[in-house]
C-alpha positions as a printed NumPy array, in Angstrom:
array([[ 45.697, -22.425,  25.848],
       [ 43.357, -19.696,  24.529],
       [ 41.654, -22.196,  22.214],
       [ 41.111, -24.654,  25.083],
       [ 39.667, -21.933,  27.294],
       [ 37.383, -20.742,  24.498],
       [ 36.189, -24.298,  23.859],
       [ 35.432, -24.825,  27.556],
       [ 33.469, -21.562,  27.706],
       [ 31.421, -22.539,  24.648],
       [ 30.669, -25.997,  26.049],
       [ 29.752, -24.632,  29.481],
       [ 27.408, -21.945,  28.155],
       [ 25.685, -24.3  ,  25.713],
       [ 25.058, -26.86 ,  28.48 ],
       [ 24.104, -24.304,  31.131],
       [ 21.601, -22.462,  28.927],
       [ 20.163, -25.387,  26.983],
       [ 16.514, -26.321,  27.313],
       [ 15.627, -28.771,  30.037],
       [ 13.11 , -31.552,  29.432],
       [ 10.013, -31.277,  31.615],
       [  9.488, -33.925,  34.279],
       [  6.064, -34.763,  32.864],
       [  5.017, -34.551,  29.204],
       [  2.902, -31.525,  28.352],
       [ -0.232, -32.253,  26.317],
       [ -1.861, -29.439,  24.363],
       [ -5.233, -30.333,  22.824],
       [ -5.747, -29.194,  19.236],
       [ -7.871, -29.756,  16.177],
       [ -6.722, -29.884,  12.578],
       [ -8.661, -28.309,   9.732],
       [ -9.168, -29.974,   6.36 ],
       [ -6.491, -27.619,   5.006],
       [ -3.967, -28.82 ,   7.59 ],
       [ -4.021, -25.823,   9.953],
       [ -3.634, -26.599,  13.651],
       [ -6.206, -24.81 ,  15.835],
       [ -5.583, -24.387,  19.565],
       [ -7.677, -22.743,  22.271],
       [ -5.778, -20.142,  24.284],
       [ -6.382, -17.226,  26.631],
       [ -4.987, -13.723,  26.149],
       [ -5.399, -11.444,  29.179],
       [ -8.404, -13.473,  30.355],
       [-10.158, -13.619,  26.957],
       [-10.522, -17.106,  25.423],
       [-10.169, -17.661,  21.692],
       [ -9.26 , -20.144,  18.984],
       [ -5.94 , -19.564,  17.235],
       [ -4.011, -21.019,  14.312],
       [ -0.75 , -22.468,  15.626],
       [  1.827, -21.541,  12.982],
       [  5.473, -22.   ,  13.942],
       [  6.651, -20.363,  10.718],
       [  4.692, -17.14 ,  11.12 ],
       [  6.727, -13.967,  11.248],
       [  4.23 , -12.078,  13.418],
       [  1.153, -12.611,  15.55 ],
       [ -2.178, -11.377,  14.269],
       [ -5.569, -11.007,  15.918],
       [ -8.853, -10.105,  14.317],
       [-10.072,  -6.598,  15.179],
       [-13.178,  -8.095,  16.803],
       [-11.038, -10.212,  19.159],
       [ -8.469,  -7.462,  19.82 ],
       [-11.237,  -5.016,  20.797],
       [-12.321,  -7.418,  23.582],
       [ -8.899,  -7.095,  25.252],
       [ -8.795,  -3.84 ,  27.194],
       [ -5.065,  -3.681,  28.039],
       [ -3.678,  -4.936,  24.723],
       [ -0.964,  -2.794,  23.172],
       [ -1.986,  -2.243,  19.557],
       [  0.259,  -1.177,  16.697],
       [ -1.747,   1.434,  14.834],
       [  0.739,   1.646,  11.951],
       [ -0.176,  -1.798,  10.606],
       [ -3.359,  -2.264,   8.572],
       [ -5.927,  -4.816,   9.648],
       [ -8.838,  -6.48 ,   7.956],
       [-11.959,  -7.091,   9.993],
       [-13.596,  -9.434,   7.495],
       [-10.845, -11.763,   6.289],
       [-11.928, -14.495,   3.887],
       [-15.466, -13.105,   3.589],
       [-17.076, -12.931,   0.195],
       [-18.658,  -9.692,  -0.899],
       [-22.368,  -9.848,  -1.473],
       [-23.397,  -8.736,  -4.93 ],
       [-26.855,  -7.309,  -5.531]])
């Protein structure tokens, strides 16, 4: 009896809280770089930007230049940031 009740609870909760399919398909425009990265345009607190869509990323990162444009963005000051990622140093 306990096993049957437990099974019914598991089935009910998995059906009740499962994702529902939207009535209409949702289309999100994107571009793909030569390296295979997917770039989407999005808005954060009213500021538009281009972002790499990475489903395997463990955290979300913004460049300092973009983050400074957002006035009410909560920033984690304990993490380092790099304002010039992938820029070569000029040698004189």
